[in-house]
Short mmCIF file of N, CA and C in Angstrom, two decimals:
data_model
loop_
_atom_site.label_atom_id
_atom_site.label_comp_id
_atom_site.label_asym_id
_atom_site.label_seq_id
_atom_site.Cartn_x
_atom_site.Cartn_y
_atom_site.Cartn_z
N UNK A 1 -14.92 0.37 -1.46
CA UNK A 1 -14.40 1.59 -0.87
C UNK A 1 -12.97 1.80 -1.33
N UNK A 2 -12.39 2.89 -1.58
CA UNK A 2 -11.49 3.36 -2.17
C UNK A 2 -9.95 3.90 -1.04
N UNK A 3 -9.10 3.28 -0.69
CA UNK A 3 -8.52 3.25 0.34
C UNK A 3 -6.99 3.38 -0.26
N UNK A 4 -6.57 4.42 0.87
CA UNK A 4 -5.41 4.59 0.42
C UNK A 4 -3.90 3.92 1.18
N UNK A 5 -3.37 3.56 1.09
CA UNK A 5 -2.19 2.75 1.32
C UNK A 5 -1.04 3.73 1.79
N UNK A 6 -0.39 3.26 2.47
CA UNK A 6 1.29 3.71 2.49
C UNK A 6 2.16 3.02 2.88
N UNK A 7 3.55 3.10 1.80
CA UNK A 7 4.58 1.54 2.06
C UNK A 7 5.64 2.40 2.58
N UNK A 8 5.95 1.85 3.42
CA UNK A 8 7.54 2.32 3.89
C UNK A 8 8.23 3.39 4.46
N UNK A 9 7.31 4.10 5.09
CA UNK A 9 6.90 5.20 5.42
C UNK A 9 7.94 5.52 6.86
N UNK A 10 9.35 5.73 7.39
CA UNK A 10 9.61 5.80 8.12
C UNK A 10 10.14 7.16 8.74
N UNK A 11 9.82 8.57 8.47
CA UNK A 11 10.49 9.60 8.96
C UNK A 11 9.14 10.46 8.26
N UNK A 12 9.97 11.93 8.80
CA UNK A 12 9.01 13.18 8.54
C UNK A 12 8.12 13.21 7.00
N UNK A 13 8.59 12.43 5.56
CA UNK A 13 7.81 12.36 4.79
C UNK A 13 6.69 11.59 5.14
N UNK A 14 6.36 10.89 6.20
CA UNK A 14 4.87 10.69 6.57
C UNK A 14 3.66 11.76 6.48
N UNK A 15 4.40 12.44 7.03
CA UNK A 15 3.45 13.41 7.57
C UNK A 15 3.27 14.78 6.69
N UNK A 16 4.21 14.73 5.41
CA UNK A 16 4.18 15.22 4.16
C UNK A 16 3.19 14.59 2.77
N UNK A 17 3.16 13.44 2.98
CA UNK A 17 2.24 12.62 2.23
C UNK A 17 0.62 13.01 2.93
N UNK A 18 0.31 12.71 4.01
CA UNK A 18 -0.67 12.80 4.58
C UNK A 18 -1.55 14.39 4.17
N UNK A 19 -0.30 15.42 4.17
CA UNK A 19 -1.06 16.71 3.69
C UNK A 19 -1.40 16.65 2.51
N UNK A 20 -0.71 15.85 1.28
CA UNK A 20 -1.59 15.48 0.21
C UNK A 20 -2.59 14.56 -0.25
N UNK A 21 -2.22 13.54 0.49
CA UNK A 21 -3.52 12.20 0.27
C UNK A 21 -4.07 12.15 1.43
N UNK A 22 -4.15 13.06 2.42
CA UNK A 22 -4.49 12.46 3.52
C UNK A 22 -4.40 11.61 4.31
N UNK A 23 -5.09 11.04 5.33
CA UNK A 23 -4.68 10.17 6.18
C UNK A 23 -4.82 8.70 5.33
N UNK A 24 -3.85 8.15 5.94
CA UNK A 24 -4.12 6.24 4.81
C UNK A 24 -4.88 5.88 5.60
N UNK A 25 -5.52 4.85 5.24
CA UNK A 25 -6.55 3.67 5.66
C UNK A 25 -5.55 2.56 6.17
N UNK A 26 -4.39 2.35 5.37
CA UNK A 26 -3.91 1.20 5.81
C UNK A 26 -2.16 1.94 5.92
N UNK A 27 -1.59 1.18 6.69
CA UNK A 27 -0.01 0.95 6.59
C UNK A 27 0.64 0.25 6.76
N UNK A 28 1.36 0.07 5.86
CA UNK A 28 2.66 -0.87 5.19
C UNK A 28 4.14 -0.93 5.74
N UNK A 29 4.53 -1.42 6.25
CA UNK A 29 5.87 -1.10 6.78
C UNK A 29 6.87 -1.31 5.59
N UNK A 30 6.60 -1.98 4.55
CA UNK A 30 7.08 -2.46 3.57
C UNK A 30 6.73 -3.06 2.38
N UNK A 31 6.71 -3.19 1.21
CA UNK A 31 6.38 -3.56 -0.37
C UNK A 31 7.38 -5.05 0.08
N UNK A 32 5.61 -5.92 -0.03
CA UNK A 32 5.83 -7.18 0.86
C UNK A 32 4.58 -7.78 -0.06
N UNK A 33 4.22 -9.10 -0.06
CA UNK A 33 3.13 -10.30 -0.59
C UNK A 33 2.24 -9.71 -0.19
N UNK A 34 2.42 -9.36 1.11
CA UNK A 34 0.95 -8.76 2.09
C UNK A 34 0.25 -7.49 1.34
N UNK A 35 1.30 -6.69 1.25
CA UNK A 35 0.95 -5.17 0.68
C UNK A 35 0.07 -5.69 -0.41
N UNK A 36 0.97 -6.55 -1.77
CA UNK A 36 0.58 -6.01 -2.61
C UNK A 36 -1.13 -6.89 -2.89
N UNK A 37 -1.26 -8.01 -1.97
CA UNK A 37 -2.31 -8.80 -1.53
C UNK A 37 -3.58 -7.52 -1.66
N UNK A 38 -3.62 -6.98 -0.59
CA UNK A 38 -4.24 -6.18 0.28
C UNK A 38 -4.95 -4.79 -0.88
N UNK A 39 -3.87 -4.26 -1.68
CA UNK A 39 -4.82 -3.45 -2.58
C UNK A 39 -5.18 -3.82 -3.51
N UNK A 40 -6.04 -2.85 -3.43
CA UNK A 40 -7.75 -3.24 -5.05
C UNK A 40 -7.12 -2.11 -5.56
N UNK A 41 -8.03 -2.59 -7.01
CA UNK A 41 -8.04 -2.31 -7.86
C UNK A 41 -7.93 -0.50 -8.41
N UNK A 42 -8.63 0.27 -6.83
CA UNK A 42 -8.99 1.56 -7.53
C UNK A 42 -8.27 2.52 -5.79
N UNK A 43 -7.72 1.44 -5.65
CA UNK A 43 -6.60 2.03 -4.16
C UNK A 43 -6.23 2.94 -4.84
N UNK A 44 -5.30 3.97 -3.55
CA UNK A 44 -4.58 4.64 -3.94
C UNK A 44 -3.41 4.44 -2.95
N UNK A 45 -2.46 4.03 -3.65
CA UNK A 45 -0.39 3.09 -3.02
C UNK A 45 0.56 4.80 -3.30
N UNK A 46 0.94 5.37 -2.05
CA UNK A 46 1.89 6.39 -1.78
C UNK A 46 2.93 5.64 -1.40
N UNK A 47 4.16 5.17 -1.90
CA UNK A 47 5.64 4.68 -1.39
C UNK A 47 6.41 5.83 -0.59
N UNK A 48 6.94 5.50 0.21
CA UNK A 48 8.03 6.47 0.73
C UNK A 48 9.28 6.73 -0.50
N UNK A 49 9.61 5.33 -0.54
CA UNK A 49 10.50 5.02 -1.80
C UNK A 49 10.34 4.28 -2.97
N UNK A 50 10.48 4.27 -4.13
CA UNK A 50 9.97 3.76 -5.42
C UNK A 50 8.98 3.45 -5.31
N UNK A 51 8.04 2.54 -6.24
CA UNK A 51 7.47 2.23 -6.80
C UNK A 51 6.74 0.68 -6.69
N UNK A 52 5.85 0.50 -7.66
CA UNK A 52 4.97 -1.02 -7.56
C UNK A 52 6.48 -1.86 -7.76
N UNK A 53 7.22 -1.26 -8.89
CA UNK A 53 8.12 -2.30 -9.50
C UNK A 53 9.12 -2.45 -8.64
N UNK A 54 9.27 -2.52 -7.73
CA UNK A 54 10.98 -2.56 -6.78
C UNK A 54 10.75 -4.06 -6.40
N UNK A 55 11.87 -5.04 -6.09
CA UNK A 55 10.95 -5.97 -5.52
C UNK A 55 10.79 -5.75 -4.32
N UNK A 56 9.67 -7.50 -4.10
CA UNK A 56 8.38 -7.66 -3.29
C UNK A 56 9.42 -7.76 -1.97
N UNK A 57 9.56 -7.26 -0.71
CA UNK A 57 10.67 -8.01 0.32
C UNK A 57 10.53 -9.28 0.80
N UNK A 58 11.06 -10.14 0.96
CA UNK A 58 11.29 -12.09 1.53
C UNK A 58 10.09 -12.23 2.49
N UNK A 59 9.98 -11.05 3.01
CA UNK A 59 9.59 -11.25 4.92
C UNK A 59 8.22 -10.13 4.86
N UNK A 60 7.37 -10.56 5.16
CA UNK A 60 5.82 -10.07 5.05
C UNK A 60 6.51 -9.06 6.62
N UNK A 61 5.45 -7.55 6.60
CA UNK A 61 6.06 -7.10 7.63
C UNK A 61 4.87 -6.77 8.49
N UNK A 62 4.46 -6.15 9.73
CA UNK A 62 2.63 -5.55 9.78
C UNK A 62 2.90 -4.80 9.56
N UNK A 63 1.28 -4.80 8.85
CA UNK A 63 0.78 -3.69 8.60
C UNK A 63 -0.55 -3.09 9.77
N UNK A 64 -0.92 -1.90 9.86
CA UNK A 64 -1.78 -1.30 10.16
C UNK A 64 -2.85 -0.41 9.66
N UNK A 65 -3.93 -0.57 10.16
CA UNK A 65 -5.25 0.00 10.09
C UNK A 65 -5.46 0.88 10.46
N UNK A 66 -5.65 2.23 9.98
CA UNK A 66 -5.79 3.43 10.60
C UNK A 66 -6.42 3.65 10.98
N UNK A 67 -7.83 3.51 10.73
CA UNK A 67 -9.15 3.76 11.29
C UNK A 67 -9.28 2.87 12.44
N UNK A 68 -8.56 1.30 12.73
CA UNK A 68 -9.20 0.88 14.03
C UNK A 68 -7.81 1.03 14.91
N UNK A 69 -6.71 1.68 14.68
CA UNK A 69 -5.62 2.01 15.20
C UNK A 69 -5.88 3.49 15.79
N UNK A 70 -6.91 4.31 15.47
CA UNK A 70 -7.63 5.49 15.95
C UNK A 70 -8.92 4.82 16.46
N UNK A 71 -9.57 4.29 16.16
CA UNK A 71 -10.43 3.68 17.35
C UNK A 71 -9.79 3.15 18.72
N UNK A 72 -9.04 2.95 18.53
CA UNK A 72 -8.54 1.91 19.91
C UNK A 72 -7.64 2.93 20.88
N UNK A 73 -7.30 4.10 20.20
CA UNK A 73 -6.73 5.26 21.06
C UNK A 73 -7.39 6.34 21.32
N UNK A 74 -8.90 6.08 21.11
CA UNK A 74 -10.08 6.98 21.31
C UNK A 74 -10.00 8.26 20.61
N UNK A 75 -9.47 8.38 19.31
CA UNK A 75 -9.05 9.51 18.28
C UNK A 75 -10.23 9.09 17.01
N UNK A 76 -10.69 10.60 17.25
CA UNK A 76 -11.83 10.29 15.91
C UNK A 76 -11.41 10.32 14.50
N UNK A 77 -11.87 9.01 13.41
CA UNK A 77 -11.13 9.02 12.40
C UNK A 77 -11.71 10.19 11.58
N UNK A 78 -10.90 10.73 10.76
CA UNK A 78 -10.99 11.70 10.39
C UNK A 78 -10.91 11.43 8.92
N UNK A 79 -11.27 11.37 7.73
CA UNK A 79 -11.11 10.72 6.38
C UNK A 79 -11.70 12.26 5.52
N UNK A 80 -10.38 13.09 5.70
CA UNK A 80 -10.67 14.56 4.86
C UNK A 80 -10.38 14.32 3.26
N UNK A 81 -10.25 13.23 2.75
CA UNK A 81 -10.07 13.09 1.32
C UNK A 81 -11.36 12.40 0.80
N UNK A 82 -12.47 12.26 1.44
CA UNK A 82 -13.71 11.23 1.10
C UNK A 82 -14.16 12.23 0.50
#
């Protein structure tokens, strides 16, 4: 499955990304071991800021699941980019 990512995401460009890629599958608080663990091959990675190449940060941060982070607040997931 083809899942889209977002790193670092802290202000109103959230919700500017989302009108183009839609909602992420996963989120990143940060370009961390974890992040870059976590995507395959045919993901799709939206940064708030730079890029794959910035470095990795010291400190793994959570991340979240969108789809069971909308399950658990009784919000139907909605995946308008499938």
């Amino acid at each position: 499955m083809r899942c889209v990512h977002f790193v670092g995401f802290r202000d109103d460009r959230f919700w500017a990304a989302v009108r183009v890629f839609g909602r992420p599958h996963m989120i990143h608080h940060r370009w961390d071991a974890r992040a870059k663990r976590e995507i395959g091959d045919d993901d799709v990675v939206v940064f708030a800021t730079g890029d794959e190449h910035q470095p990795v940060s010291r400190y793994n941060g959570p991340d979240l699941d969108e789809r069971l982070y909308s399950e658990l607040l009784g919000l139907p997931w909605i995946d308008d980019k499938a």
